[in-house]
PDB file of C-alpha atoms in Angstrom:
ATOM      1  CA  UNK A  26       0.000   0.000   0.000  1.00 64.00           C
ATOM      2  CA  UNK A  27       1.373   3.381  -0.971  1.00 47.00           C
ATOM      3  CA  UNK A  28       0.391   6.713   0.566  1.00 45.00           C
ATOM      4  CA  UNK A  29       3.262   8.710  -0.873  1.00 43.00           C
ATOM      5  CA  UNK A  30       1.017  11.451  -2.237  1.00 47.00           C
ATOM      6  CA  UNK A  31      -0.555  13.561   0.520  1.00 61.00           C
ATOM      7  CA  UNK A  32      -4.332  13.364   0.668  1.00 70.00           C
ATOM      8  CA  UNK A  33      -6.119  16.522  -0.442  1.00 68.00           C
ATOM      9  CA  UNK A  34      -8.273  17.201   2.616  1.00 67.00           C
ATOM     10  CA  UNK A  35      -9.631  20.490   3.863  1.00 65.00           C
ATOM     11  CA  UNK A  36      -8.403  21.592   7.270  1.00 64.00           C
ATOM     12  CA  UNK A  37     -11.603  20.667   9.084  1.00 89.00           C
ATOM     13  CA  UNK A  38     -12.252  17.198   7.679  1.00 96.00           C
ATOM     14  CA  UNK A  39     -10.225  15.215  10.226  1.00 96.00           C
ATOM     15  CA  UNK A  40     -11.673  17.310  13.035  1.00 95.00           C
ATOM     16  CA  UNK A  41     -15.230  16.742  11.818  1.00 96.00           C
ATOM     17  CA  UNK A  42     -14.706  13.003  11.407  1.00 97.00           C
ATOM     18  CA  UNK A  43     -13.097  12.716  14.831  1.00 97.00           C
ATOM     19  CA  UNK A  44     -16.015  14.529  16.438  1.00 97.00           C
ATOM     20  CA  UNK A  45     -18.514  12.268  14.682  1.00 98.00           C
ATOM     21  CA  UNK A  46     -16.699   9.075  15.684  1.00 98.00           C
ATOM     22  CA  UNK A  47     -16.351  10.215  19.299  1.00 98.00           C
ATOM     23  CA  UNK A  48     -20.069  11.050  19.464  1.00 97.00           C
ATOM     24  CA  UNK A  49     -20.856   7.591  18.109  1.00 98.00           C
ATOM     25  CA  UNK A  50     -18.513   6.167  20.717  1.00 98.00           C
ATOM     26  CA  UNK A  51     -20.665   7.641  23.480  1.00 98.00           C
ATOM     27  CA  UNK A  52     -23.637   5.722  22.108  1.00 98.00           C
ATOM     28  CA  UNK A  53     -21.670   2.463  22.017  1.00 98.00           C
ATOM     29  CA  UNK A  54     -20.208   3.044  25.478  1.00 98.00           C
ATOM     30  CA  UNK A  55     -23.673   3.621  26.927  1.00 98.00           C
ATOM     31  CA  UNK A  56     -24.739   0.224  25.581  1.00 98.00           C
ATOM     32  CA  UNK A  57     -21.778  -1.551  27.189  1.00 98.00           C
ATOM     33  CA  UNK A  58     -22.086  -3.874  30.169  1.00 97.00           C
ATOM     34  CA  UNK A  59     -19.319  -5.724  31.970  1.00 96.00           C
ATOM     35  CA  UNK A  60     -21.306  -8.960  31.694  1.00 97.00           C
ATOM     36  CA  UNK A  61     -22.139 -10.983  28.590  1.00 97.00           C
ATOM     37  CA  UNK A  62     -25.469 -10.318  26.913  1.00 96.00           C
ATOM     38  CA  UNK A  63     -27.281 -13.118  25.112  1.00 95.00           C
ATOM     39  CA  UNK A  64     -27.113 -16.890  25.491  1.00 96.00           C
ATOM     40  CA  UNK A  65     -28.463 -18.351  22.272  1.00 97.00           C
ATOM     41  CA  UNK A  66     -26.957 -17.543  18.881  1.00 96.00           C
ATOM     42  CA  UNK A  67     -30.064 -15.578  17.963  1.00 97.00           C
ATOM     43  CA  UNK A  68     -29.751 -13.496  21.125  1.00 97.00           C
ATOM     44  CA  UNK A  69     -26.057 -12.745  20.551  1.00 97.00           C
ATOM     45  CA  UNK A  70     -26.680 -11.793  16.916  1.00 96.00           C
ATOM     46  CA  UNK A  71     -29.572  -9.594  18.017  1.00 97.00           C
ATOM     47  CA  UNK A  72     -27.310  -7.723  20.442  1.00 97.00           C
ATOM     48  CA  UNK A  73     -24.695  -7.248  17.712  1.00 97.00           C
ATOM     49  CA  UNK A  74     -27.230  -5.840  15.273  1.00 97.00           C
ATOM     50  CA  UNK A  75     -28.678  -3.550  17.926  1.00 97.00           C
ATOM     51  CA  UNK A  76     -25.220  -2.103  18.586  1.00 97.00           C
ATOM     52  CA  UNK A  77     -24.630  -1.520  14.890  1.00 97.00           C
ATOM     53  CA  UNK A  78     -28.001   0.122  14.338  1.00 97.00           C
ATOM     54  CA  UNK A  79     -27.688   2.433  17.330  1.00 97.00           C
ATOM     55  CA  UNK A  80     -24.240   3.685  16.333  1.00 97.00           C
ATOM     56  CA  UNK A  81     -24.996   4.071  12.632  1.00 96.00           C
ATOM     57  CA  UNK A  82     -27.986   6.239  13.519  1.00 95.00           C
ATOM     58  CA  UNK A  83     -25.617   8.892  14.887  1.00 96.00           C
ATOM     59  CA  UNK A  84     -22.599   8.317  12.626  1.00 97.00           C
ATOM     60  CA  UNK A  85     -23.726   8.014   9.030  1.00 97.00           C
ATOM     61  CA  UNK A  86     -25.118  11.469   8.271  1.00 97.00           C
ATOM     62  CA  UNK A  87     -22.281  13.470   9.896  1.00 98.00           C
ATOM     63  CA  UNK A  88     -19.689  11.545   7.859  1.00 98.00           C
ATOM     64  CA  UNK A  89     -21.498  11.969   4.552  1.00 97.00           C
ATOM     65  CA  UNK A  90     -21.935  15.655   5.326  1.00 96.00           C
ATOM     66  CA  UNK A  91     -18.259  16.066   6.257  1.00 96.00           C
ATOM     67  CA  UNK A  92     -17.080  14.981   2.796  1.00 95.00           C
ATOM     68  CA  UNK A  93     -19.346  16.163   0.037  1.00 93.00           C
ATOM     69  CA  UNK A  94     -19.693  13.636  -2.788  1.00 95.00           C
ATOM     70  CA  UNK A  95     -18.572  10.688  -0.663  1.00 96.00           C
ATOM     71  CA  UNK A  96     -20.510   7.426  -0.719  1.00 96.00           C
ATOM     72  CA  UNK A  97     -21.322   4.824   1.915  1.00 97.00           C
ATOM     73  CA  UNK A  98     -20.163   1.185   1.823  1.00 94.00           C
ATOM     74  CA  UNK A  99     -23.214  -0.522   3.284  1.00 83.00           C
ATOM     75  CA  UNK A 100     -22.042  -4.013   4.262  1.00 78.00           C
ATOM     76  CA  UNK A 101     -19.340  -3.909   6.929  1.00 76.00           C
ATOM     77  CA  UNK A 102     -18.433  -7.566   6.291  1.00 76.00           C
ATOM     78  CA  UNK A 103     -18.052  -7.099   2.540  1.00 79.00           C
ATOM     79  CA  UNK A 104     -14.732  -7.399   0.768  1.00 83.00           C
ATOM     80  CA  UNK A 105     -13.209  -6.707  -2.592  1.00 87.00           C
ATOM     81  CA  UNK A 106     -12.567  -3.562  -4.557  1.00 89.00           C
ATOM     82  CA  UNK A 107     -14.981  -0.648  -4.386  1.00 93.00           C
ATOM     83  CA  UNK A 108     -16.111   1.377  -7.414  1.00 94.00           C
ATOM     84  CA  UNK A 109     -14.053   4.501  -8.211  1.00 94.00           C
ATOM     85  CA  UNK A 110     -14.460   7.512  -5.966  1.00 95.00           C
ATOM     86  CA  UNK A 111     -14.530   8.204  -2.247  1.00 96.00           C
ATOM     87  CA  UNK A 112     -16.279   5.796   0.113  1.00 97.00           C
ATOM     88  CA  UNK A 113     -16.789   5.686   3.857  1.00 98.00           C
ATOM     89  CA  UNK A 114     -15.877   2.253   5.184  1.00 97.00           C
ATOM     90  CA  UNK A 115     -17.138   2.175   8.745  1.00 97.00           C
ATOM     91  CA  UNK A 116     -17.303  -0.346  11.547  1.00 97.00           C
ATOM     92  CA  UNK A 117     -19.772   1.040  14.091  1.00 97.00           C
ATOM     93  CA  UNK A 118     -18.653  -1.540  16.644  1.00 97.00           C
ATOM     94  CA  UNK A 119     -15.300  -3.001  15.654  1.00 97.00           C
ATOM     95  CA  UNK A 120     -14.995  -5.938  18.020  1.00 96.00           C
ATOM     96  CA  UNK A 121     -18.768  -6.135  18.455  1.00 97.00           C
ATOM     97  CA  UNK A 122     -18.532  -9.735  19.648  1.00 97.00           C
ATOM     98  CA  UNK A 123     -16.248  -8.572  22.456  1.00 97.00           C
ATOM     99  CA  UNK A 124     -18.607  -5.740  23.378  1.00 98.00           C
ATOM    100  CA  UNK A 125     -21.608  -8.041  23.805  1.00 98.00           C
ATOM    101  CA  UNK A 126     -19.504 -10.464  25.870  1.00 98.00           C
ATOM    102  CA  UNK A 127     -18.481  -7.788  28.364  1.00 98.00           C
ATOM    103  CA  UNK A 128     -14.879  -7.481  27.152  1.00 97.00           C
ATOM    104  CA  UNK A 129     -13.107  -4.161  26.677  1.00 96.00           C
ATOM    105  CA  UNK A 130     -11.331  -4.487  23.297  1.00 96.00           C
ATOM    106  CA  UNK A 131     -13.723  -2.748  20.882  1.00 98.00           C
ATOM    107  CA  UNK A 132     -13.849   0.547  19.052  1.00 98.00           C
ATOM    108  CA  UNK A 133     -15.675   2.740  16.560  1.00 98.00           C
ATOM    109  CA  UNK A 134     -13.867   3.220  13.245  1.00 98.00           C
ATOM    110  CA  UNK A 135     -14.440   5.398  10.208  1.00 98.00           C
ATOM    111  CA  UNK A 136     -12.168   5.389   7.177  1.00 97.00           C
ATOM    112  CA  UNK A 137     -12.388   7.343   3.950  1.00 97.00           C
ATOM    113  CA  UNK A 138     -11.280   5.186   1.031  1.00 97.00           C
ATOM    114  CA  UNK A 139     -10.357   6.836  -2.265  1.00 96.00           C
ATOM    115  CA  UNK A 140      -9.976   4.628  -5.327  1.00 95.00           C
ATOM    116  CA  UNK A 141      -9.482   1.579  -3.088  1.00 94.00           C
ATOM    117  CA  UNK A 142      -6.832   3.065  -0.806  1.00 95.00           C
ATOM    118  CA  UNK A 143      -7.568   4.364   2.702  1.00 97.00           C
ATOM    119  CA  UNK A 144      -6.717   8.073   2.930  1.00 96.00           C
ATOM    120  CA  UNK A 145      -8.120   9.185   6.288  1.00 97.00           C
ATOM    121  CA  UNK A 146      -9.091   7.242   9.380  1.00 97.00           C
ATOM    122  CA  UNK A 147     -10.260   7.702  12.951  1.00 98.00           C
ATOM    123  CA  UNK A 148     -10.342   4.855  15.477  1.00 98.00           C
ATOM    124  CA  UNK A 149     -11.862   5.739  18.850  1.00 98.00           C
ATOM    125  CA  UNK A 150     -11.784   3.549  21.968  1.00 98.00           C
ATOM    126  CA  UNK A 151     -14.692   4.786  24.100  1.00 98.00           C
ATOM    127  CA  UNK A 152     -13.660   3.044  27.331  1.00 97.00           C
ATOM    128  CA  UNK A 153     -10.207   4.634  27.443  1.00 97.00           C
ATOM    129  CA  UNK A 154     -10.901   7.784  25.446  1.00 98.00           C
ATOM    130  CA  UNK A 155      -7.948   7.053  23.151  1.00 98.00           C
ATOM    131  CA  UNK A 156      -8.248   8.188  19.543  1.00 98.00           C
ATOM    132  CA  UNK A 157      -5.983   7.001  16.733  1.00 98.00           C
ATOM    133  CA  UNK A 158      -5.918   9.093  13.549  1.00 97.00           C
ATOM    134  CA  UNK A 159      -4.095   9.043  10.240  1.00 97.00           C
ATOM    135  CA  UNK A 160      -4.174  10.992   7.003  1.00 96.00           C
ATOM    136  CA  UNK A 161      -2.337   9.743   3.918  1.00 95.00           C
ATOM    137  CA  UNK A 162       0.944  11.585   3.683  1.00 94.00           C
ATOM    138  CA  UNK A 163       0.409  13.199   7.089  1.00 94.00           C
ATOM    139  CA  UNK A 164       1.445  10.530   9.573  1.00 96.00           C
ATOM    140  CA  UNK A 165      -0.372   8.539  12.245  1.00 97.00           C
ATOM    141  CA  UNK A 166      -1.171   9.751  15.744  1.00 98.00           C
ATOM    142  CA  UNK A 167      -2.539   8.652  19.095  1.00 98.00           C
ATOM    143  CA  UNK A 168      -4.287  11.526  20.864  1.00 98.00           C
ATOM    144  CA  UNK A 169      -2.272  13.890  18.688  1.00 96.00           C
ATOM    145  CA  UNK A 170       1.140  12.281  19.389  1.00 98.00           C
ATOM    146  CA  UNK A 171       3.023  10.724  16.448  1.00 98.00           C
ATOM    147  CA  UNK A 172       3.116   6.938  16.182  1.00 98.00           C
ATOM    148  CA  UNK A 173       6.091   4.873  15.041  1.00 98.00           C
ATOM    149  CA  UNK A 174       6.270   1.169  14.310  1.00 98.00           C
ATOM    150  CA  UNK A 175       8.694  -1.232  15.963  1.00 98.00           C
ATOM    151  CA  UNK A 176      12.400  -1.108  15.145  1.00 98.00           C
ATOM    152  CA  UNK A 177      12.833  -4.883  15.453  1.00 98.00           C
ATOM    153  CA  UNK A 178      14.792  -6.733  12.780  1.00 98.00           C
ATOM    154  CA  UNK A 179      14.609 -10.297  14.184  1.00 98.00           C
ATOM    155  CA  UNK A 180      11.417 -12.252  13.586  1.00 98.00           C
ATOM    156  CA  UNK A 181      12.465 -14.552  16.400  1.00 98.00           C
ATOM    157  CA  UNK A 182      12.013 -11.638  18.810  1.00 98.00           C
ATOM    158  CA  UNK A 183       8.670 -10.537  17.400  1.00 98.00           C
ATOM    159  CA  UNK A 184       5.186 -10.411  18.888  1.00 98.00           C
ATOM    160  CA  UNK A 185       2.826 -11.141  16.001  1.00 98.00           C
ATOM    161  CA  UNK A 186      -0.942 -11.381  15.687  1.00 98.00           C
ATOM    162  CA  UNK A 187      -3.693 -12.797  13.516  1.00 97.00           C
ATOM    163  CA  UNK A 188      -7.349 -13.782  13.740  1.00 94.00           C
ATOM    164  CA  UNK A 189     -10.412 -14.746  11.748  1.00 90.00           C
ATOM    165  CA  UNK A 190     -12.157 -11.928   9.916  1.00 86.00           C
ATOM    166  CA  UNK A 191     -15.742 -13.107  10.383  1.00 85.00           C
ATOM    167  CA  UNK A 192     -17.756 -16.137  11.472  1.00 86.00           C
ATOM    168  CA  UNK A 193     -18.508 -18.827   8.923  1.00 83.00           C
ATOM    169  CA  UNK A 194     -15.338 -18.726   6.839  1.00 86.00           C
ATOM    170  CA  UNK A 195     -14.824 -21.808   4.695  1.00 88.00           C
ATOM    171  CA  UNK A 196     -12.858 -24.791   5.969  1.00 91.00           C
ATOM    172  CA  UNK A 197      -9.894 -24.049   3.699  1.00 90.00           C
ATOM    173  CA  UNK A 198      -9.513 -20.592   5.257  1.00 91.00           C
ATOM    174  CA  UNK A 199      -9.631 -22.045   8.762  1.00 92.00           C
ATOM    175  CA  UNK A 200      -6.968 -24.601   7.835  1.00 93.00           C
ATOM    176  CA  UNK A 201      -4.792 -21.855   6.355  1.00 93.00           C
ATOM    177  CA  UNK A 202      -5.132 -19.908   9.583  1.00 95.00           C
ATOM    178  CA  UNK A 203      -4.082 -22.974  11.570  1.00 95.00           C
ATOM    179  CA  UNK A 204      -1.126 -23.710   9.296  1.00 96.00           C
ATOM    180  CA  UNK A 205       0.043 -20.106   9.363  1.00 97.00           C
ATOM    181  CA  UNK A 206      -0.203 -19.876  13.141  1.00 97.00           C
ATOM    182  CA  UNK A 207       1.876 -23.037  13.455  1.00 97.00           C
ATOM    183  CA  UNK A 208       4.491 -21.662  11.049  1.00 97.00           C
ATOM    184  CA  UNK A 209       4.690 -18.372  12.904  1.00 98.00           C
ATOM    185  CA  UNK A 210       4.829 -20.061  16.330  1.00 97.00           C
ATOM    186  CA  UNK A 211       7.925 -21.874  15.070  1.00 98.00           C
ATOM    187  CA  UNK A 212       9.571 -18.759  13.648  1.00 98.00           C
ATOM    188  CA  UNK A 213       8.350 -15.905  15.848  1.00 98.00           C
ATOM    189  CA  UNK A 214       8.470 -15.289  19.578  1.00 98.00           C
ATOM    190  CA  UNK A 215       4.784 -15.116  20.524  1.00 98.00           C
ATOM    191  CA  UNK A 216       1.625 -15.258  18.400  1.00 98.00           C
ATOM    192  CA  UNK A 217      -1.670 -13.680  19.470  1.00 97.00           C
ATOM    193  CA  UNK A 218      -4.859 -14.985  17.872  1.00 96.00           C
ATOM    194  CA  UNK A 219      -7.767 -12.677  18.617  1.00 95.00           C
ATOM    195  CA  UNK A 220     -10.374 -10.334  17.173  1.00 95.00           C
ATOM    196  CA  UNK A 221     -10.882  -7.694  15.944  1.00 96.00           C
ATOM    197  CA  UNK A 222      -8.110  -6.899  13.488  1.00 97.00           C
ATOM    198  CA  UNK A 223      -8.116  -3.164  14.169  1.00 97.00           C
ATOM    199  CA  UNK A 224      -7.351  -3.644  17.852  1.00 97.00           C
ATOM    200  CA  UNK A 225      -4.195  -5.550  16.919  1.00 98.00           C
ATOM    201  CA  UNK A 226      -3.231  -3.187  14.109  1.00 98.00           C
ATOM    202  CA  UNK A 227      -3.243  -0.146  16.400  1.00 98.00           C
ATOM    203  CA  UNK A 228      -0.617  -1.985  18.446  1.00 98.00           C
ATOM    204  CA  UNK A 229       1.476  -2.557  15.320  1.00 98.00           C
ATOM    205  CA  UNK A 230       1.213   1.139  14.435  1.00 98.00           C
ATOM    206  CA  UNK A 231       2.263   2.090  17.968  1.00 98.00           C
ATOM    207  CA  UNK A 232       5.222  -0.315  18.002  1.00 98.00           C
ATOM    208  CA  UNK A 233       3.726  -2.521  20.727  1.00 98.00           C
ATOM    209  CA  UNK A 234       3.336  -5.441  18.305  1.00 98.00           C
ATOM    210  CA  UNK A 235       5.545  -6.184  15.336  1.00 98.00           C
ATOM    211  CA  UNK A 236       3.229  -7.654  12.682  1.00 98.00           C
ATOM    212  CA  UNK A 237      -0.318  -8.751  11.918  1.00 98.00           C
ATOM    213  CA  UNK A 238      -1.584 -10.954   9.101  1.00 98.00           C
ATOM    214  CA  UNK A 239      -5.008 -12.122   8.004  1.00 96.00           C
ATOM    215  CA  UNK A 240      -6.545 -14.302   5.296  1.00 94.00           C
ATOM    216  CA  UNK A 241      -9.364 -11.942   4.461  1.00 85.00           C
ATOM    217  CA  UNK A 242     -10.648  -9.188   2.228  1.00 84.00           C
ATOM    218  CA  UNK A 243     -13.143  -7.810   4.784  1.00 89.00           C
ATOM    219  CA  UNK A 244     -12.563  -4.110   4.214  1.00 92.00           C
ATOM    220  CA  UNK A 245     -13.906  -2.688   7.458  1.00 92.00           C
ATOM    221  CA  UNK A 246     -11.489  -4.670   9.605  1.00 93.00           C
ATOM    222  CA  UNK A 247      -8.370  -3.712   7.655  1.00 97.00           C
ATOM    223  CA  UNK A 248      -8.617  -0.228   6.138  1.00 97.00           C
ATOM    224  CA  UNK A 249      -8.155   1.748   9.354  1.00 98.00           C
ATOM    225  CA  UNK A 250      -5.227  -0.316  10.579  1.00 98.00           C
ATOM    226  CA  UNK A 251      -3.612  -0.423   7.149  1.00 98.00           C
ATOM    227  CA  UNK A 252      -3.431   3.363   7.002  1.00 98.00           C
ATOM    228  CA  UNK A 253      -2.311   3.725  10.622  1.00 98.00           C
ATOM    229  CA  UNK A 254       0.516   1.215  10.177  1.00 98.00           C
ATOM    230  CA  UNK A 255       1.605   2.632   6.826  1.00 98.00           C
ATOM    231  CA  UNK A 256       1.642   6.202   8.122  1.00 98.00           C
ATOM    232  CA  UNK A 257       3.559   5.080  11.223  1.00 98.00           C
ATOM    233  CA  UNK A 258       6.340   3.769   8.968  1.00 98.00           C
ATOM    234  CA  UNK A 259       5.245   0.158   8.565  1.00 98.00           C
ATOM    235  CA  UNK A 260       4.984  -1.994   5.452  1.00 98.00           C
ATOM    236  CA  UNK A 261       1.544  -3.146   4.302  1.00 98.00           C
ATOM    237  CA  UNK A 262       1.219  -5.764   1.545  1.00 98.00           C
ATOM    238  CA  UNK A 263      -0.677  -8.864   0.570  1.00 97.00           C
ATOM    239  CA  UNK A 264       0.937 -12.244   1.173  1.00 96.00           C
ATOM    240  CA  UNK A 265       2.492 -12.192  -2.282  1.00 96.00           C
ATOM    241  CA  UNK A 266       4.396  -9.069  -1.264  1.00 97.00           C
ATOM    242  CA  UNK A 267       2.381  -6.736  -3.490  1.00 97.00           C
ATOM    243  CA  UNK A 268       1.084  -3.387  -2.189  1.00 97.00           C
ATOM    244  CA  UNK A 269      -2.205  -3.894  -0.373  1.00 97.00           C
ATOM    245  CA  UNK A 270      -5.522  -2.327  -1.374  1.00 95.00           C
ATOM    246  CA  UNK A 271      -9.165  -3.169  -0.724  1.00 94.00           C
ATOM    247  CA  UNK A 272      -9.144  -5.596  -3.651  1.00 93.00           C
ATOM    248  CA  UNK A 273      -6.390  -7.745  -2.116  1.00 95.00           C
ATOM    249  CA  UNK A 274      -7.272 -11.246  -0.934  1.00 93.00           C
ATOM    250  CA  UNK A 275      -5.022 -11.327   2.128  1.00 95.00           C
ATOM    251  CA  UNK A 276      -3.047  -8.952   4.314  1.00 97.00           C
ATOM    252  CA  UNK A 277       0.244  -8.399   6.132  1.00 98.00           C
ATOM    253  CA  UNK A 278       1.213  -5.290   8.085  1.00 98.00           C
ATOM    254  CA  UNK A 279       4.611  -5.306   9.736  1.00 98.00           C
ATOM    255  CA  UNK A 280       7.559  -3.330  10.943  1.00 98.00           C
ATOM    256  CA  UNK A 281       9.919  -2.937   7.953  1.00 98.00           C
ATOM    257  CA  UNK A 282      12.706  -4.833   9.700  1.00 98.00           C
ATOM    258  CA  UNK A 283      10.727  -8.066   9.916  1.00 98.00           C
ATOM    259  CA  UNK A 284       8.304  -7.772   7.011  1.00 98.00           C
ATOM    260  CA  UNK A 285      10.416  -9.800   4.595  1.00 98.00           C
ATOM    261  CA  UNK A 286      10.985 -12.597   7.091  1.00 98.00           C
ATOM    262  CA  UNK A 287       7.288 -12.698   7.991  1.00 98.00           C
ATOM    263  CA  UNK A 288       6.357 -12.837   4.324  1.00 98.00           C
ATOM    264  CA  UNK A 289       8.753 -15.745   3.763  1.00 97.00           C
ATOM    265  CA  UNK A 290       7.121 -17.693   6.600  1.00 98.00           C
ATOM    266  CA  UNK A 291       3.520 -16.901   5.638  1.00 97.00           C
ATOM    267  CA  UNK A 292       3.550 -17.004   1.832  1.00 92.00           C
ATOM    268  CA  UNK A 293       3.621 -20.844   1.608  1.00 90.00           C
ATOM    269  CA  UNK A 294       0.326 -20.924   3.526  1.00 87.00           C
ATOM    270  CA  UNK A 295      -1.390 -18.282   1.365  1.00 79.00           C
TER     271      UNK A 295
END
């Protein structure tokens, strides 16, 4: 993924998007409980949909208004390339499954994608108040402070993460995940397997983790983290080593010093 050309944004766009995402975060925080909600599958899915609907009610219109001419990508679990132009790719409750189970690793994300590359993103964590932002060509920040990826050069010293993108993936994808985790357990230091992707990718952007990979083209889980990592100095590609975009079938974001080694380990499982 390349963000060499600065994104042409007016001075207020990032501010407006941040305000909208934070306001949506209040709605999601107010719905949070420290205990799990729902026992049956239908009940859990109902809680997830209720979270999404409540947040989208307060998030959609402010984002479309903030960027005139932008369009809305409706299905948050969809993948593949988008039509030309500017699109909002939003996850109203990134880590929704964690939210409804009383866990604390969830966020609200909004990313503007232009011609299949993320160009502006805001990730807000309502429980901590932390806000991660990035603009193509303008760097990545946490609460206004610049982010920088890890300086590690030894994969054997690396903390690496992965996870499934959505429920109901096909058996081949699950087997690829298993094979890749095994390969990385052999070659890395520690492997985390968890969801959602964005909550691991913010750690890569901040230098707390060293790499994250996923067999997925689910846009909403990858666009925010891809831009944050790239703008923090990381390398973002598919598992063939080609620059990543929303049309890519798989994903690797890593500190530059270990990206090549991680790619060598993971590419046979792709």
